[in-house]
Amino acid sequence: MKFETKTIHGGQHHEPMTGAVMPPVFQTSTYAQVTPGKPVGDYEYSRAANPTRTALEDALASIENGTKGLAFSSGLAATDCLLRSLKAGDEVIAMDDLYGGTYRLFTRIYKDSGIKFHFVDMNDMAAFTSLLNANTKLVWVETPTNPLMKVADIRAIADVLKGRNILFAVDNTFATPALQRPLDLGADIVMHSATKYLGGHSDVIAGALIIKDAALAEQLHFQQFATGATLGPMDSYLVLRGIKTLHLRMERHCENGAKVAEYLSKHPKVKTVYFPGLESHPYHAIAKKQMSGFGGMVSFTFASGAKADATTFLEKLKVFTLAESLGGVESLANHPALMTHASIPEDKRKENGITDDLVRLSVGVEHIDDLLADLEQAFG
Ligand code: P1T
């Protein structure tokens, strides 16, 4: 089945009682049992499983080419579930540019866990491989990264990890399976903030893990069931509905994203544009190799380097909304240093390139003329 068909039909079947084409929102916490321990059907308690969530999880597995999907109450809850499979003494190697909340989870919530986190630019293979040792249990990559749009070579990293007992997880939030399928490139686990492109309409907070190995999937499902960060039936329905148009929306996000990046790269008030589709992007060749499009996320800095220029620009936007998050049909703008990445200490932020004049745009699916006109008036 082609990807476009999978987004609509993958893992789906008509509801058996009525033939409903979309799964009903099974708004129930529990299920009747015939005799103790013997439920009437396949379901027992909705923390373990719920039919609407199952429909979403089957769709997730289908579009990412995984064995099993798990739907969580947020992207961070999904990441947390995976981290819980580690123990004191284990080590994690992570990309050095990450969503601020992921960095906060790693460095603050897991601070006293005895798990050691290393942050490295995965494009520096020598630096990356020098960190590998017998305690390394997880490699965590965001690609493209939030907010600097760095790109990591998924297949090259998977090749390095081959034969070692190390899990390789990719946060595929920015690219989505419409543009990049990490499990096909050698990763073991895909993570999503389904709040973003999968949901696609800025109306739900949700997360996902999609797993290749059945035994690992079983273990992670047990952890999710035993700790409880599951996605509710209504939210599962919304994400499932979003997935059905993912391929269509991503086409327009890519088209508009490329035009905005091109416009910005010619603007006299702009210094650097971060967009993997630009030939000048340092990782354009890797992006071209592993992605079928470059997405709708574009970051840039100001020629003046001034924070005030960035904040004034953001205040003047009219079609773009100044707000955290990304991946919805509507265009959003964000100031990473003051908003989404404020939880990263200032010195670390600066060291990594998240400067005070950095602006991140989530380019939506509106008409490109309106988006460019809005940017132009905000620069004025
Ligand atoms: O917000 P939540 O659904 O918990 O997802 C966390 C998360 C994980 N990974 C990436 C790449 C993300 O971008 C996010 C959430 N990001 C934002 C809210 C943001 O505006 O960047």
Short mmCIF file of C-alpha atoms and ligand atoms in Angstrom, two decimals:
data_model
loop_
_atom_site.label_atom_id
_atom_site.label_comp_id
_atom_site.label_asym_id
_atom_site.label_seq_id
_atom_site.Cartn_x
_atom_site.Cartn_y
_atom_site.Cartn_z
CA MET A 1 0.00 0.00 0.00
CA LYS A 2 1.34 3.46 -0.90
CA PHE A 3 1.83 6.00 1.89
CA GLU A 4 -1.09 8.20 0.77
CA THR A 5 -3.44 5.19 0.99
CA LYS A 6 -2.00 4.12 4.34
CA THR A 7 -2.78 7.50 5.94
CA ILE A 8 -6.45 6.78 5.20
CA HIS A 9 -6.73 2.99 5.44
CA GLY A 10 -3.61 1.73 7.22
CA GLY A 11 -4.55 -0.57 10.11
CA GLN A 12 -8.19 0.57 9.85
CA HIS A 13 -11.42 -1.41 9.52
CA HIS A 14 -15.08 -0.55 9.68
CA GLU A 15 -16.64 -0.66 13.13
CA PRO A 16 -18.16 -4.19 13.23
CA MET A 17 -21.54 -3.42 14.86
CA THR A 18 -22.70 -0.56 12.61
CA GLY A 19 -20.22 -0.44 9.76
CA ALA A 20 -19.21 3.10 10.79
CA VAL A 21 -16.37 4.20 8.53
CA MET A 22 -14.69 6.16 11.32
CA PRO A 23 -14.20 4.47 14.69
CA PRO A 24 -16.62 5.80 17.29
CA VAL A 25 -15.16 7.73 20.22
CA PHE A 26 -15.37 4.92 22.77
CA GLN A 27 -15.81 7.23 25.73
CA THR A 28 -15.60 4.52 28.35
CA SER A 29 -13.16 3.75 31.14
CA THR A 30 -14.10 0.11 31.60
CA TYR A 31 -15.68 -2.96 29.94
CA ALA A 32 -18.10 -5.57 31.28
CA GLN A 33 -16.82 -9.00 32.24
CA VAL A 34 -18.72 -12.30 31.94
CA THR A 35 -16.99 -13.87 34.90
CA PRO A 36 -14.08 -12.43 36.95
CA GLY A 37 -11.07 -11.95 34.70
CA LYS A 38 -13.03 -12.71 31.49
CA PRO A 39 -14.14 -9.57 29.63
CA VAL A 40 -17.02 -9.69 27.14
CA GLY A 41 -14.70 -8.60 24.33
CA ASP A 42 -11.05 -7.75 23.84
CA TYR A 43 -10.99 -4.80 26.26
CA GLU A 44 -10.79 -4.68 30.04
CA TYR A 45 -9.83 -1.17 31.22
CA SER A 46 -9.02 1.88 29.10
CA ARG A 47 -5.58 2.55 30.65
CA ALA A 48 -4.55 -0.77 29.10
CA ALA A 49 -6.39 -0.26 25.80
CA ASN A 50 -9.37 1.54 24.28
CA PRO A 51 -10.77 0.81 20.80
CA THR A 52 -10.46 4.41 19.56
CA ARG A 53 -6.85 4.52 20.79
CA THR A 54 -6.21 1.13 19.20
CA ALA A 55 -7.44 2.48 15.84
CA LEU A 56 -4.98 5.39 16.14
CA GLU A 57 -2.13 3.13 17.27
CA ASP A 58 -2.69 0.81 14.31
CA ALA A 59 -2.65 3.81 11.96
CA LEU A 60 0.60 5.06 13.56
CA ALA A 61 2.27 1.66 13.13
CA SER A 62 1.12 1.56 9.51
CA ILE A 63 2.36 5.00 8.43
CA GLU A 64 5.77 4.62 10.14
CA ASN A 65 6.21 0.98 8.99
CA GLY A 66 6.46 -0.23 12.59
CA THR A 67 5.17 -3.30 14.40
CA LYS A 68 3.25 -1.39 17.03
CA GLY A 69 2.20 2.16 17.84
CA LEU A 70 1.54 3.53 21.31
CA ALA A 71 -0.41 6.77 21.86
CA PHE A 72 0.44 8.96 24.85
CA SER A 73 -1.03 12.01 26.58
CA SER A 74 1.84 14.16 25.19
CA GLY A 75 5.08 13.91 23.26
CA LEU A 76 7.06 14.27 26.48
CA ALA A 77 5.06 11.44 28.08
CA ALA A 78 6.08 9.22 25.15
CA THR A 79 9.76 10.12 25.62
CA ASP A 80 9.48 9.60 29.37
CA CYS A 81 8.05 6.11 28.84
CA LEU A 82 11.06 5.13 26.76
CA LEU A 83 13.50 6.61 29.31
CA ARG A 84 11.89 4.51 32.04
CA SER A 85 13.29 1.38 30.41
CA LEU A 86 16.80 2.61 31.38
CA LYS A 87 18.47 2.16 34.77
CA ALA A 88 21.20 3.82 36.85
CA GLY A 89 24.59 3.49 35.16
CA ASP A 90 23.12 3.53 31.65
CA GLU A 91 24.19 6.25 29.23
CA VAL A 92 22.27 8.15 26.56
CA ILE A 93 23.83 9.97 23.62
CA ALA A 94 21.57 12.72 22.31
CA MET A 95 21.75 15.25 19.52
CA ASP A 96 22.99 18.65 20.77
CA ASP A 97 19.96 20.54 19.40
CA LEU A 98 16.63 19.37 20.86
CA TYR A 99 13.21 20.70 21.78
CA GLY A 100 13.69 22.58 25.09
CA GLY A 101 11.21 20.34 26.92
CA THR A 102 13.10 17.20 25.88
CA TYR A 103 16.34 18.76 27.12
CA ARG A 104 14.61 19.69 30.40
CA LEU A 105 13.30 16.12 30.81
CA PHE A 106 16.77 14.66 30.25
CA THR A 107 18.72 17.12 32.40
CA ARG A 108 16.30 17.96 35.23
CA ILE A 109 13.72 15.22 35.69
CA TYR A 110 16.33 12.46 35.16
CA LYS A 111 19.08 14.42 36.97
CA ASP A 112 19.27 12.11 39.99
CA SER A 113 18.41 8.90 38.13
CA GLY A 114 22.02 7.80 37.70
CA ILE A 115 21.49 7.83 33.92
CA LYS A 116 24.17 9.86 32.13
CA PHE A 117 23.23 12.06 29.17
CA HIS A 118 25.76 13.19 26.56
CA PHE A 119 24.89 15.87 24.01
CA VAL A 120 26.79 15.88 20.73
CA ASP A 121 26.48 16.98 17.13
CA MET A 122 25.72 13.66 15.43
CA ASN A 123 27.23 14.95 12.21
CA ASP A 124 30.58 14.81 13.90
CA MET A 125 30.86 11.02 13.65
CA ALA A 126 34.23 10.95 15.43
CA ALA A 127 32.84 12.88 18.42
CA PHE A 128 29.71 10.69 18.44
CA THR A 129 31.52 7.34 18.24
CA SER A 130 34.04 8.40 20.90
CA LEU A 131 31.15 8.55 23.37
CA LEU A 132 29.98 4.99 22.72
CA ASN A 133 30.84 2.51 25.46
CA ALA A 134 29.47 -0.62 27.15
CA ASN A 135 27.01 1.49 29.19
CA THR A 136 25.47 3.23 26.17
CA LYS A 137 21.85 2.05 25.96
CA LEU A 138 20.08 4.72 23.92
CA VAL A 139 20.89 7.08 21.08
CA TRP A 140 18.35 9.89 20.75
CA VAL A 141 18.14 11.96 17.59
CA GLU A 142 15.83 14.74 16.52
CA THR A 143 16.10 15.37 12.78
CA PRO A 144 15.50 18.02 11.58
CA THR A 145 16.18 19.54 14.98
CA ASN A 146 14.13 22.08 16.85
CA PRO A 147 14.86 24.98 16.31
CA LEU A 148 18.12 25.00 14.31
CA MET A 149 17.05 22.50 11.65
CA LYS A 150 20.20 20.41 11.94
CA VAL A 151 19.97 17.12 10.09
CA ALA A 152 21.44 13.82 11.29
CA ASP A 153 22.20 10.95 8.91
CA ILE A 154 19.86 8.26 10.26
CA ARG A 155 21.27 5.40 8.17
CA ALA A 156 24.89 6.28 9.02
CA ILE A 157 24.08 6.32 12.75
CA ALA A 158 22.15 3.03 12.48
CA ASP A 159 25.16 1.47 10.72
CA VAL A 160 27.48 2.54 13.55
CA LEU A 161 25.08 1.02 16.11
CA LYS A 162 24.58 -2.26 14.22
CA GLY A 163 25.43 -5.32 16.33
CA ARG A 164 25.62 -3.32 19.56
CA ASN A 165 22.90 -3.60 22.16
CA ILE A 166 21.88 0.07 21.84
CA LEU A 167 18.40 1.39 21.08
CA PHE A 168 18.21 4.06 18.40
CA ALA A 169 15.25 6.44 18.71
CA VAL A 170 14.36 9.24 16.29
CA ASP A 171 12.03 12.13 17.12
CA ASN A 172 10.29 12.42 13.75
CA THR A 173 8.01 15.32 14.73
CA PHE A 174 9.34 17.88 12.23
CA ALA A 175 9.57 15.60 9.19
CA THR A 176 6.63 13.21 9.80
CA PRO A 177 6.46 9.86 7.97
CA ALA A 178 5.17 11.74 4.93
CA LEU A 179 8.76 12.94 4.38
CA GLN A 180 11.02 10.61 6.35
CA ARG A 181 10.65 7.06 7.72
CA PRO A 182 13.36 6.39 10.32
CA LEU A 183 12.45 2.72 10.91
CA ASP A 184 13.14 2.01 7.22
CA LEU A 185 16.53 3.72 7.64
CA GLY A 186 17.59 1.54 10.56
CA ALA A 187 16.15 3.19 13.70
CA ASP A 188 14.41 1.05 16.35
CA ILE A 189 11.87 3.55 17.64
CA VAL A 190 10.14 6.63 16.27
CA MET A 191 8.79 9.25 18.65
CA HIS A 192 6.27 11.97 17.79
CA SER A 193 4.81 14.99 19.38
CA ALA A 194 1.47 14.15 17.72
CA THR A 195 0.39 17.59 18.93
CA LYS A 196 2.08 18.86 15.77
CA TYR A 197 1.76 17.68 12.15
CA LEU A 198 0.06 14.34 12.90
CA GLY A 199 -2.84 16.07 14.66
CA GLY A 200 -2.35 18.99 12.31
CA HIS A 201 -5.01 21.35 13.66
CA SER A 202 -3.60 22.70 16.96
CA ASP A 203 -6.49 21.19 18.90
CA VAL A 204 -4.86 18.36 20.85
CA ILE A 205 -1.80 17.49 22.97
CA ALA A 206 -0.63 13.96 22.12
CA GLY A 207 2.46 11.81 21.73
CA ALA A 208 3.45 8.55 20.12
CA LEU A 209 6.06 5.84 20.04
CA ILE A 210 6.24 3.51 17.05
CA ILE A 211 8.38 0.45 17.61
CA LYS A 212 9.99 -2.05 15.24
CA ASP A 213 10.67 -4.97 17.58
CA ALA A 214 7.60 -6.78 18.96
CA ALA A 215 9.17 -7.71 22.31
CA LEU A 216 10.31 -4.12 22.93
CA ALA A 217 6.83 -2.91 21.96
CA GLU A 218 5.30 -5.26 24.53
CA GLN A 219 7.69 -3.99 27.22
CA LEU A 220 6.91 -0.34 26.42
CA HIS A 221 3.18 -1.02 26.35
CA PHE A 222 3.48 -2.59 29.81
CA GLN A 223 5.36 0.49 31.05
CA GLN A 224 2.71 2.79 29.62
CA PHE A 225 -0.11 0.72 31.10
CA ALA A 226 1.60 0.56 34.51
CA THR A 227 2.40 4.29 34.67
CA GLY A 228 -0.70 5.62 32.94
CA ALA A 229 0.18 8.41 30.45
CA THR A 230 -2.31 7.20 27.83
CA LEU A 231 -4.19 9.27 25.25
CA GLY A 232 -7.93 9.70 25.82
CA PRO A 233 -10.48 8.46 23.25
CA MET A 234 -11.53 11.90 21.98
CA ASP A 235 -7.93 13.01 21.53
CA SER A 236 -7.12 9.69 19.83
CA TYR A 237 -9.97 10.34 17.41
CA LEU A 238 -8.66 13.85 16.63
CA VAL A 239 -5.14 12.61 15.87
CA LEU A 240 -6.51 9.76 13.73
CA ARG A 241 -8.60 12.27 11.79
CA GLY A 242 -5.54 14.48 11.36
CA ILE A 243 -3.46 11.62 9.97
CA LYS A 244 -5.94 11.09 7.13
CA THR A 245 -4.89 14.38 5.51
CA LEU A 246 -1.22 14.33 6.57
CA HIS A 247 0.12 13.71 3.06
CA LEU A 248 -1.95 16.55 1.60
CA ARG A 249 -1.07 19.04 4.29
CA MET A 250 2.65 18.18 4.17
CA GLU A 251 2.74 18.90 0.44
CA ARG A 252 1.56 22.45 1.05
CA HIS A 253 3.72 22.90 4.17
CA CYS A 254 6.76 21.93 2.05
CA GLU A 255 5.78 24.23 -0.81
CA ASN A 256 5.12 27.23 1.45
CA GLY A 257 8.13 26.48 3.67
CA ALA A 258 10.48 26.52 0.67
CA LYS A 259 9.02 29.82 -0.60
CA VAL A 260 9.31 31.47 2.82
CA ALA A 261 12.92 30.23 3.18
CA GLU A 262 13.76 31.59 -0.26
CA TYR A 263 12.15 34.95 0.52
CA LEU A 264 14.00 35.22 3.84
CA SER A 265 17.35 34.26 2.35
CA LYS A 266 17.13 37.27 -0.01
CA HIS A 267 15.93 39.74 2.63
CA PRO A 268 18.46 42.45 3.60
CA LYS A 269 17.37 42.36 7.26
CA VAL A 270 18.04 38.61 7.53
CA LYS A 271 21.40 37.09 8.40
CA THR A 272 21.05 33.29 8.40
CA VAL A 273 18.15 31.11 7.28
CA TYR A 274 17.90 27.60 8.72
CA PHE A 275 15.96 25.38 6.30
CA PRO A 276 17.25 21.99 5.08
CA GLY A 277 15.84 22.58 1.59
CA LEU A 278 18.25 25.44 0.89
CA GLU A 279 21.36 24.36 -1.00
CA SER A 280 23.37 26.56 1.35
CA HIS A 281 22.16 24.54 4.37
CA PRO A 282 25.18 22.61 5.74
CA TYR A 283 23.25 19.32 5.85
CA HIS A 284 21.23 19.77 2.64
CA ALA A 285 22.82 16.68 1.04
CA ILE A 286 21.83 14.41 3.94
CA ALA A 287 18.33 15.90 4.03
CA LYS A 288 17.96 15.28 0.29
CA LYS A 289 19.07 11.68 0.73
CA GLN A 290 16.71 10.73 3.55
CA MET A 291 13.74 13.07 3.17
CA SER A 292 11.26 13.29 0.29
CA GLY A 293 10.55 16.96 1.13
CA PHE A 294 11.94 19.53 3.54
CA GLY A 295 8.89 20.43 5.62
CA GLY A 296 7.44 23.72 6.76
CA MET A 297 9.75 24.72 9.61
CA VAL A 298 12.04 27.68 8.95
CA SER A 299 14.25 29.55 11.45
CA PHE A 300 16.25 32.71 10.87
CA THR A 301 18.34 35.38 12.57
CA PHE A 302 18.53 39.13 11.98
CA ALA A 303 21.41 40.92 10.26
CA SER A 304 21.46 43.35 13.20
CA GLY A 305 21.75 40.49 15.68
CA ALA A 306 19.35 42.47 17.88
CA LYS A 307 16.83 40.80 20.18
CA ALA A 308 14.61 43.90 19.89
CA ASP A 309 14.36 43.42 16.10
CA ALA A 310 13.17 39.87 16.63
CA THR A 311 10.57 40.77 19.25
CA THR A 312 9.26 43.78 17.28
CA PHE A 313 8.97 41.62 14.16
CA LEU A 314 7.03 38.98 16.13
CA GLU A 315 4.68 41.58 17.64
CA LYS A 316 3.86 42.99 14.19
CA LEU A 317 2.85 39.70 12.56
CA LYS A 318 -0.84 39.43 11.71
CA VAL A 319 -1.40 36.22 9.73
CA PHE A 320 1.30 34.31 11.64
CA THR A 321 0.27 33.92 15.30
CA LEU A 322 2.95 34.41 17.95
CA ALA A 323 2.58 31.17 19.90
CA GLU A 324 4.42 28.05 21.03
CA SER A 325 3.90 24.83 19.07
CA LEU A 326 4.02 24.09 15.35
CA GLY A 327 2.68 21.81 12.66
CA GLY A 328 -0.91 23.05 12.51
CA VAL A 329 -2.65 24.29 9.38
CA GLU A 330 -2.21 27.88 10.63
CA SER A 331 1.17 29.64 10.54
CA LEU A 332 2.83 30.23 13.90
CA ALA A 333 5.89 32.21 14.94
CA ASN A 334 8.06 31.62 17.98
CA HIS A 335 11.03 33.17 19.79
CA PRO A 336 12.92 30.04 20.97
CA ALA A 337 15.14 31.80 23.55
CA LEU A 338 12.16 33.37 25.34
CA MET A 339 9.57 30.69 24.64
CA THR A 340 10.07 27.03 23.61
CA HIS A 341 13.75 26.79 24.60
CA ALA A 342 13.77 29.06 27.66
CA SER A 343 14.34 25.99 29.86
CA ILE A 344 17.83 25.54 28.36
CA PRO A 345 20.39 27.56 30.40
CA GLU A 346 21.42 30.75 28.61
CA ASP A 347 25.09 29.78 28.20
CA LYS A 348 24.12 26.41 26.66
CA ARG A 349 21.61 28.09 24.37
CA LYS A 350 24.20 30.56 23.12
CA GLU A 351 26.82 27.84 22.73
CA ASN A 352 24.39 25.87 20.54
CA GLY A 353 23.35 28.85 18.41
CA ILE A 354 19.95 29.66 19.91
CA THR A 355 20.63 33.38 19.96
CA ASP A 356 18.25 36.12 21.13
CA ASP A 357 17.63 37.22 17.53
CA LEU A 358 16.53 33.74 16.40
CA VAL A 359 12.94 33.42 15.16
CA ARG A 360 11.26 30.12 14.29
CA LEU A 361 8.37 29.95 11.85
CA SER A 362 5.92 27.09 11.45
CA VAL A 363 4.73 27.82 7.94
CA GLY A 364 1.10 26.80 7.55
CA VAL A 365 -1.06 25.99 4.54
CA GLU A 366 -2.53 29.45 3.91
CA HIS A 367 -2.00 31.15 0.52
CA ILE A 368 1.69 31.94 0.12
CA ASP A 369 1.00 35.54 -1.01
CA ASP A 370 -0.67 36.34 2.33
CA LEU A 371 2.19 34.76 4.27
CA LEU A 372 4.90 36.65 2.37
CA ALA A 373 2.96 39.93 2.63
CA ASP A 374 2.66 39.42 6.38
CA LEU A 375 6.41 38.81 6.77
CA GLU A 376 7.17 41.84 4.59
CA GLN A 377 5.00 44.21 6.66
CA ALA A 378 6.48 42.85 9.90
CA PHE A 379 10.04 43.61 8.67
CA GLY A 380 8.97 47.13 7.64
O1 P1T B 1 4.41 19.20 23.58
P1 P1T B 1 4.51 17.70 23.51
O2 P1T B 1 3.40 17.06 22.75
O3 P1T B 1 4.76 17.06 24.85
O4 P1T B 1 5.81 17.36 22.61
C1 P1T B 1 7.12 17.66 23.00
C2 P1T B 1 7.98 17.81 21.78
C3 P1T B 1 8.83 16.78 21.41
N1 P1T B 1 9.61 16.84 20.32
C4 P1T B 1 9.61 17.94 19.53
C5 P1T B 1 10.50 17.98 18.32
C6 P1T B 1 8.78 19.02 19.84
O5 P1T B 1 8.79 20.08 19.01
C7 P1T B 1 7.95 18.96 20.98
C8 P1T B 1 7.08 20.11 21.39
N2 P1T B 1 7.46 21.33 20.82
C9 P1T B 1 6.87 22.54 21.03
C10 P1T B 1 5.82 22.73 21.84
C11 P1T B 1 7.47 23.67 20.28
O6 P1T B 1 6.82 24.72 20.10
O7 P1T B 1 8.60 23.51 19.83
#
